[in-house]
Short mmCIF file of C-alpha atoms in Angstrom, two decimals:
data_model
loop_
_atom_site.label_atom_id
_atom_site.label_comp_id
_atom_site.label_asym_id
_atom_site.label_seq_id
_atom_site.Cartn_x
_atom_site.Cartn_y
_atom_site.Cartn_z
CA GLY T 300 -11.58 -14.05 -18.67
CA ALA T 301 -11.71 -11.23 -16.07
CA VAL T 302 -12.93 -8.48 -18.37
CA VAL T 303 -14.15 -5.20 -16.92
CA SER T 304 -15.99 -2.62 -18.98
CA GLN T 305 -16.76 1.03 -18.33
CA HIS T 306 -19.28 3.33 -19.88
CA PRO T 307 -18.95 5.92 -21.19
CA SER T 308 -15.33 5.92 -22.29
CA TRP T 309 -15.32 9.68 -22.35
CA VAL T 310 -17.74 12.42 -21.41
CA ILE T 311 -17.80 16.19 -21.62
CA CYS T 312 -20.23 18.07 -19.42
CA LYS T 313 -20.98 21.56 -18.23
CA SER T 314 -20.01 22.75 -14.79
CA GLY T 315 -22.73 22.03 -12.24
CA THR T 316 -24.15 18.97 -13.94
CA SER T 317 -23.93 15.36 -12.76
CA VAL T 318 -22.27 12.51 -14.60
CA LYS T 319 -22.79 8.79 -14.05
CA ILE T 320 -20.10 6.25 -14.90
CA GLU T 321 -20.84 2.52 -15.03
CA CYS T 322 -18.41 -0.27 -14.27
CA ARG T 323 -19.32 -3.83 -15.20
CA SER T 324 -17.56 -7.14 -14.74
CA LEU T 325 -18.45 -9.02 -17.92
CA ASP T 326 -17.43 -12.59 -17.26
CA PHE T 327 -17.18 -12.84 -13.50
CA GLN T 328 -18.88 -11.77 -10.33
CA ALA T 329 -17.25 -9.30 -7.99
CA THR T 330 -18.32 -8.48 -4.47
CA THR T 331 -15.80 -5.67 -4.39
CA MET T 332 -15.09 -3.01 -6.97
CA PHE T 333 -12.74 -0.08 -6.64
CA TRP T 334 -12.85 3.42 -8.07
CA TYR T 335 -9.67 5.29 -8.88
CA ARG T 336 -8.87 8.70 -10.24
CA GLN T 337 -5.77 9.58 -12.20
CA PHE T 338 -4.64 13.10 -13.05
CA PRO T 339 -2.14 13.67 -15.88
CA LYS T 340 1.34 12.34 -15.18
CA GLN T 341 0.29 11.07 -11.75
CA SER T 342 -0.36 7.61 -10.42
CA LEU T 343 -3.71 6.09 -9.59
CA MET T 344 -5.36 7.32 -6.43
CA LEU T 345 -7.98 5.14 -4.81
CA MET T 346 -11.21 7.03 -4.23
CA ALA T 347 -13.45 4.39 -2.73
CA THR T 348 -14.08 0.71 -2.27
CA SER T 349 -17.49 -0.43 -3.42
CA ASN T 350 -19.10 -3.47 -1.85
CA GLU T 351 -22.20 -5.12 -3.25
CA GLY T 352 -25.22 -4.45 -1.10
CA SER T 353 -23.55 -2.08 1.32
CA LYS T 354 -22.27 1.46 1.52
CA ALA T 355 -19.01 2.33 -0.16
CA THR T 356 -15.92 3.07 1.88
CA TYR T 357 -14.31 6.34 0.87
CA GLU T 358 -10.65 7.25 1.16
CA GLN T 359 -9.64 10.21 3.24
CA GLY T 360 -10.26 13.47 1.45
CA VAL T 361 -12.84 12.08 -0.98
CA GLU T 362 -16.26 13.68 -0.56
CA LYS T 363 -18.87 10.95 -0.34
CA ASP T 364 -21.70 13.37 -1.10
CA LYS T 365 -19.99 14.49 -4.28
CA PHE T 366 -18.92 11.09 -5.55
CA LEU T 367 -21.93 8.80 -5.12
CA ILE T 368 -21.25 5.12 -5.48
CA ASN T 369 -23.87 2.41 -5.91
CA HIS T 370 -23.01 -1.27 -6.15
CA ALA T 371 -26.37 -2.75 -7.04
CA SER T 372 -25.29 -6.21 -8.16
CA LEU T 373 -22.31 -8.52 -8.30
CA THR T 374 -21.47 -7.23 -11.78
CA LEU T 375 -22.29 -3.53 -11.68
CA SER T 376 -21.06 -0.51 -9.77
CA THR T 377 -21.77 3.11 -10.65
CA LEU T 378 -19.99 6.32 -9.78
CA THR T 379 -21.93 9.57 -10.03
CA VAL T 380 -19.98 12.81 -9.96
CA THR T 381 -22.49 15.35 -8.68
CA SER T 382 -22.29 19.07 -9.42
CA ALA T 383 -19.14 18.55 -11.43
CA HIS T 384 -16.57 21.32 -11.66
CA PRO T 385 -13.51 21.73 -13.89
CA GLU T 386 -11.24 20.44 -11.12
CA ASP T 387 -13.12 17.13 -11.31
CA SER T 388 -11.82 16.63 -14.84
CA SER T 389 -9.78 13.46 -14.67
CA PHE T 390 -9.43 9.85 -15.80
CA TYR T 391 -11.72 7.67 -13.70
CA ILE T 392 -10.91 3.97 -13.62
CA CYS T 393 -12.69 1.13 -11.90
CA SER T 394 -11.37 -2.28 -11.01
CA ALA T 395 -12.89 -5.50 -9.76
CA THR T 396 -11.72 -8.60 -7.97
CA PRO T 397 -13.23 -11.88 -9.13
CA LEU T 398 -15.32 -13.72 -6.58
CA ARG T 399 -13.15 -16.79 -6.82
CA GLU T 400 -11.30 -18.47 -4.03
CA GLY T 401 -7.60 -17.81 -4.01
CA THR T 402 -7.45 -14.66 -6.06
CA ASP T 403 -7.10 -11.07 -4.94
CA THR T 404 -6.05 -9.67 -8.28
CA GLN T 405 -7.72 -6.48 -9.42
CA TYR T 406 -8.66 -6.20 -13.08
CA PHE T 407 -9.11 -2.74 -14.45
CA GLY T 408 -11.71 -1.28 -16.74
CA PRO T 409 -10.62 0.85 -19.70
CA GLY T 410 -11.34 4.08 -17.86
CA THR T 411 -13.61 7.06 -18.39
CA ARG T 412 -12.14 10.42 -19.28
CA LEU T 413 -14.26 13.21 -17.80
CA THR T 414 -13.90 16.78 -18.97
CA VAL T 415 -15.91 19.44 -17.16
CA LEU T 416 -16.21 22.75 -18.98
CA GLN A 296 1.14 5.91 5.68
CA LYS A 297 1.81 2.96 3.42
CA GLU A 298 4.15 3.94 0.62
CA VAL A 299 5.40 2.38 -2.56
CA GLU A 300 8.44 3.94 -4.18
CA GLN A 301 9.57 3.63 -7.75
CA ASN A 302 12.15 5.47 -9.82
CA SER A 303 10.14 7.73 -12.07
CA GLY A 304 12.62 7.37 -14.89
CA PRO A 305 12.51 7.70 -17.72
CA LEU A 306 14.38 4.47 -18.24
CA SER A 307 15.65 4.05 -21.74
CA VAL A 308 16.98 0.77 -23.12
CA PRO A 309 17.81 -0.42 -26.63
CA GLU A 310 15.68 -3.02 -28.31
CA GLY A 311 16.68 -6.52 -27.28
CA ALA A 312 18.19 -5.44 -23.96
CA ILE A 313 17.02 -6.28 -20.46
CA ALA A 314 14.97 -3.62 -18.71
CA SER A 315 15.10 -3.67 -14.91
CA LEU A 316 12.38 -1.94 -12.90
CA ASN A 317 12.56 -1.60 -9.14
CA CYS A 318 10.10 -0.95 -6.35
CA THR A 319 10.32 -0.67 -2.57
CA TYR A 320 7.47 -0.64 -0.10
CA SER A 321 7.10 0.53 3.47
CA ASP A 322 4.50 -1.85 4.93
CA ARG A 323 6.29 -4.98 6.11
CA GLY A 324 2.94 -6.73 6.45
CA SER A 325 2.27 -6.54 2.70
CA GLN A 326 1.32 -9.87 1.23
CA SER A 327 0.62 -9.49 -2.48
CA PHE A 328 2.60 -7.67 -5.10
CA PHE A 329 1.67 -6.74 -8.64
CA TRP A 330 3.18 -5.19 -11.72
CA TYR A 331 0.88 -3.35 -14.10
CA ARG A 332 1.69 -1.81 -17.45
CA GLN A 333 -0.04 1.40 -18.48
CA TYR A 334 0.16 2.83 -21.95
CA SER A 335 -0.42 6.55 -22.32
CA GLY A 336 -4.11 7.37 -22.07
CA LYS A 337 -5.07 3.81 -21.18
CA SER A 338 -5.88 1.99 -17.98
CA PRO A 339 -3.46 -0.39 -16.22
CA GLU A 340 -3.01 -3.89 -17.52
CA LEU A 341 -1.86 -6.68 -15.20
CA ILE A 342 1.51 -8.18 -16.11
CA MET A 343 2.39 -10.28 -13.12
CA SER A 344 1.58 -11.01 -9.53
CA ILE A 345 3.97 -12.44 -6.96
CA TYR A 346 3.32 -13.55 -3.41
CA SER A 347 6.40 -15.37 -2.10
CA ASN A 348 10.10 -14.64 -2.00
CA GLY A 349 12.10 -15.49 -5.07
CA ASP A 350 11.57 -15.27 -8.79
CA LYS A 351 8.50 -15.81 -10.90
CA GLU A 352 8.83 -16.03 -14.65
CA ASP A 353 6.20 -15.54 -17.33
CA GLY A 354 7.52 -15.37 -20.86
CA ARG A 355 9.88 -12.42 -21.17
CA PHE A 356 8.91 -11.10 -17.73
CA THR A 357 10.44 -12.08 -14.40
CA ALA A 358 9.23 -10.69 -11.10
CA GLN A 359 11.50 -10.88 -8.07
CA LEU A 360 10.40 -10.44 -4.48
CA ASN A 361 12.53 -9.98 -1.38
CA LYS A 362 10.31 -9.42 1.63
CA ALA A 363 13.22 -8.98 4.03
CA SER A 364 14.45 -6.05 1.97
CA GLN A 365 10.90 -4.94 1.11
CA TYR A 366 11.87 -4.93 -2.53
CA VAL A 367 10.12 -6.01 -5.72
CA SER A 368 11.54 -5.90 -9.20
CA LEU A 369 10.47 -6.64 -12.74
CA LEU A 370 12.88 -7.75 -15.45
CA ILE A 371 11.88 -7.56 -19.09
CA ARG A 372 14.09 -9.64 -21.35
CA ASP A 373 14.50 -8.99 -25.07
CA SER A 374 12.77 -5.62 -24.69
CA GLN A 375 10.62 -4.55 -27.61
CA PRO A 376 9.44 -1.07 -28.62
CA SER A 377 5.93 -2.23 -27.76
CA ASP A 378 7.08 -2.57 -24.14
CA SER A 379 7.43 1.21 -23.98
CA ALA A 380 4.96 2.25 -21.29
CA THR A 381 4.73 3.25 -17.66
CA TYR A 382 5.11 0.33 -15.27
CA LEU A 383 3.24 0.52 -11.99
CA CYS A 384 4.20 -1.43 -8.91
CA ALA A 385 1.26 -2.15 -6.60
CA VAL A 386 1.29 -3.63 -3.13
CA GLN A 387 -1.57 -5.16 -1.18
CA GLY A 388 -1.72 -5.65 2.55
CA GLY A 389 -4.34 -7.29 4.70
CA SER A 390 -7.21 -5.50 2.99
CA GLU A 391 -8.01 -5.73 -0.70
CA LYS A 392 -6.78 -2.20 -1.33
CA LEU A 393 -3.82 -1.68 -3.62
CA VAL A 394 -1.23 0.99 -3.00
CA PHE A 395 0.43 2.09 -6.22
CA GLY A 396 3.82 3.58 -6.85
CA LYS A 397 4.05 6.57 -9.15
CA GLY A 398 5.32 4.39 -11.96
CA THR A 399 8.48 4.12 -14.02
CA LYS A 400 8.34 5.26 -17.62
CA LEU A 401 10.19 2.84 -19.89
CA THR A 402 11.26 3.65 -23.42
CA VAL A 403 12.64 0.91 -25.66
CA ASN A 404 14.53 2.36 -28.56
CA PRO A 405 14.51 0.48 -31.90
#
């Protein structure tokens, strides 16, 4: 149990375009999902916390108008990178916490590698 | 600023040896502690969670927590080449957010 999927697994786009990444919890419901970004040889940096039915909470320094997050259901959150630029090229990973009493463990999706040309 | 510190390594051990990974954290109010394994180019995979002082064993893995010293460790017994990865220590406080260390790269030599 506790499987999280992401789609696409990798994407290449031109500078100035927008890219949408989906994060799904496959066998559990999650009121909270998290979006991380990881640059080469660095650790995961939390970008935002996504709550079902409400606005996402962004970490300091993360532009909310550039990284649009929608958490439409208990099993789906999306991250849209708007007007992407080469510096946005990174490994984007989502995680989710099962809506079960007594657990706060985050399970990670397989990640989406974004390359902006 | 909540911080989690890990030795970046690389830590190199021979196959069959015990690998010891250490982590310290700054927020004394932290309540939940996790070890994740991350292979190159992949996302983190949960190995263990620990919430109370002492040891917690799961197969070849043992997590140790000392809240007074703000210290968490992970021991890997009978290390295998497949254990070669970066190990991330993550700490959770009152909110659901995880704070990650930079990771320790472990290499197990056949």
